[in-house]
Amino acid sequence: MRQMMNTAQDRPEPGTYDVVVIGGGPVGGAAAQRLVRGGMSVALVEAELVGGECHYWACIPSKAMLRPAQARLAALRSPGARESVTGRLDPSAVLARRDDAVDHLDDTRIAAGMKARGMEVIRGRGRLAGPRSVVVDAGPGPQIELSAGQAVVLATGSLPVLPPVPGLAEALPWTNREATSAVVAPRRLVVLGGGAVGLEMAQAWSWLGSGQVVVLNRGPHLLPNHEPFVGDLVLAGLQAAGVEVRFGVEVQRVLRPAAGGEVLVHLSDGSVVAADELLVAAGRRPPTGDLGIETIGAAPGRWLEVDPTLQVVGAPGVYAIGDVNGHALLTHQGKYQARVAADAILARRRGEEPSFTADADAAAVPQVLFTDPEVASVGLSSRDATARGWRVSVVEADLGAVAGAGLHALGYAGRAALVIDEDSQTLVGATFVGQDVADMVHAATMAVVARVPLERMRHVVPSFPTLSEVWLELLDAYFLQRRSTPS
């Protein structure tokens, strides 16, 4: 399809575009690119760095920080390669590679690429002034007023939650941004939160030189939304990396007596943990407090409710994609929504009903926790499926027992599980834990989304000797279990 470039003949009036996208991260950029390819003029409004949170302060830098240590561990688990590893991890080299991966927090390259694809990049903080109207605060001078002939797309991401703990805000804690951009490992680090950000960064900084890393987890188990074995395996990996995890504790108050001095974290069990930095990884919140959504009848400060085409409910012509709608706070799911929304806008311009609607951003979401061991999962856990009233069976297998695992790493430790809907005889969830399991989840994602019957999956033969052979173990276990269960 021809990529539309504005010419003297087809350039719209100043400030008028077919679509205005607020948010220049990977989600907003994906929508804008698809719309431009479809022949629309698009203005992309970004208040910070073009490329967004994921590229500069989240997915990309965190994985760049984790990968070198994981590669070293993989070599140490492979006799022959193990003997060649004679030195320690070089933190300065790791952080230099991270800085290269995030373009040294310079968005020139990404912004130029977007412009070259035909988007108009407008720098400033955008907000709605009505269903098809956007105002941009670009600093000194009057606001920029933009009109959208077809649609406005909100792709503003999310913001970190800062719990209302006395003294916490005054202690200037780290969020994911500081955790992924710091240039020196803190000697002592306390992490508030046992989710993906907290656990990945705890392990990363322990590998990169922090002498003491303590994770504070409110509940009695890590990662309780996953299958029960997940938390135990991840805990063992954290402990092997030198990370301490404290369970069943809450932060009561935080003190930082001197700027740049140590942080004192007072806990519900009466103890006090001293640290040089405190990372708060306690979830995300919608950035809709000052987005102008009251002009379309939505409540500021809340996630935006959308229909299956990602159009905001009650606001024709306004779409909300990615974190801002609260469906699945993951970059890949946001980019999926971007494709759905862009195709819906293009279809409606042609006077057609959209045929590509979002049905895989609720119960078929893949995600990977890039700790050592990795956790790759998709769909519903057994607990979630049961809570929905589904009649499910769960089968598990020792991932370390398959031939491919033994060749992959000495002493490979891992586990896998499938959650099966007994009424439809299809897969509704899958979990893999172990070294290098991230890419295993895509096969399970296709099975969940496509609702492949289990009888057909028995004919999907994995190559030998690979980790994927665990699928044979899981399916055999299920059908053996089924035959032995009275009907």
mmCIF file of C-alpha atoms in Angstrom, residues 173-174 186-193 198 201-202 205 210 212-217 244 246 249 251 254 263-267 272-281:
data_model
loop_
_atom_site.group_PDB
_atom_site.id
_atom_site.type_symbol
_atom_site.label_atom_id
_atom_site.label_comp_id
_atom_site.label_asym_id
_atom_site.label_seq_id
_atom_site.Cartn_x
_atom_site.Cartn_y
_atom_site.Cartn_z
ATOM 1 C CA PRO A 173 12.477 7.056 46.072
ATOM 2 C CA TRP A 174 13.401 5.454 42.791
ATOM 3 C CA PRO A 186 23.710 1.452 45.159
ATOM 4 C CA ARG A 187 25.593 -0.313 47.933
ATOM 5 C CA ARG A 188 22.284 -1.168 49.625
ATOM 6 C CA LEU A 189 18.960 -1.292 47.788
ATOM 7 C CA VAL A 190 15.476 -1.887 49.191
ATOM 8 C CA VAL A 191 12.699 -2.800 46.767
ATOM 9 C CA LEU A 192 9.072 -2.214 47.673
ATOM 10 C CA GLY A 193 6.992 -4.587 45.543
ATOM 11 C CA GLY A 198 10.742 -5.028 41.482
ATOM 12 C CA MET A 201 15.602 -4.791 39.077
ATOM 13 C CA ALA A 202 16.442 -6.475 42.386
ATOM 14 C CA TRP A 205 21.384 -4.589 40.629
ATOM 15 C CA SER A 210 24.793 -3.925 45.051
ATOM 16 C CA GLN A 212 22.650 -5.842 49.844
ATOM 17 C CA VAL A 213 19.308 -6.059 48.055
ATOM 18 C CA VAL A 214 16.116 -6.591 50.045
ATOM 19 C CA VAL A 215 12.688 -7.120 48.464
ATOM 20 C CA LEU A 216 9.672 -6.325 50.649
ATOM 21 C CA ASN A 217 6.671 -8.483 49.736
ATOM 22 C CA GLU A 244 16.845 -11.297 50.309
ATOM 23 C CA ARG A 246 10.979 -10.590 53.268
ATOM 24 C CA VAL A 249 5.710 -7.034 55.755
ATOM 25 C CA VAL A 251 6.178 -0.229 55.018
ATOM 26 C CA VAL A 254 10.171 6.135 55.534
ATOM 27 C CA VAL A 263 16.963 5.797 53.728
ATOM 28 C CA LEU A 264 15.396 4.227 56.813
ATOM 29 C CA VAL A 265 12.435 1.985 56.008
ATOM 30 C CA HIS A 266 10.270 1.153 59.044
ATOM 31 C CA LEU A 267 8.331 -2.101 58.634
ATOM 32 C CA VAL A 272 14.033 -1.043 60.234
ATOM 33 C CA VAL A 273 15.935 -1.566 56.978
ATOM 34 C CA ALA A 274 18.610 0.955 56.068
ATOM 35 C CA ALA A 275 19.478 1.489 52.408
ATOM 36 C CA ASP A 276 21.141 3.910 50.064
ATOM 37 C CA GLU A 277 18.194 3.790 47.643
ATOM 38 C CA LEU A 278 14.579 2.679 47.844
ATOM 39 C CA LEU A 279 12.884 1.449 44.672
ATOM 40 C CA VAL A 280 9.082 1.668 44.704
ATOM 41 C CA ALA A 281 7.561 -0.830 42.277
#
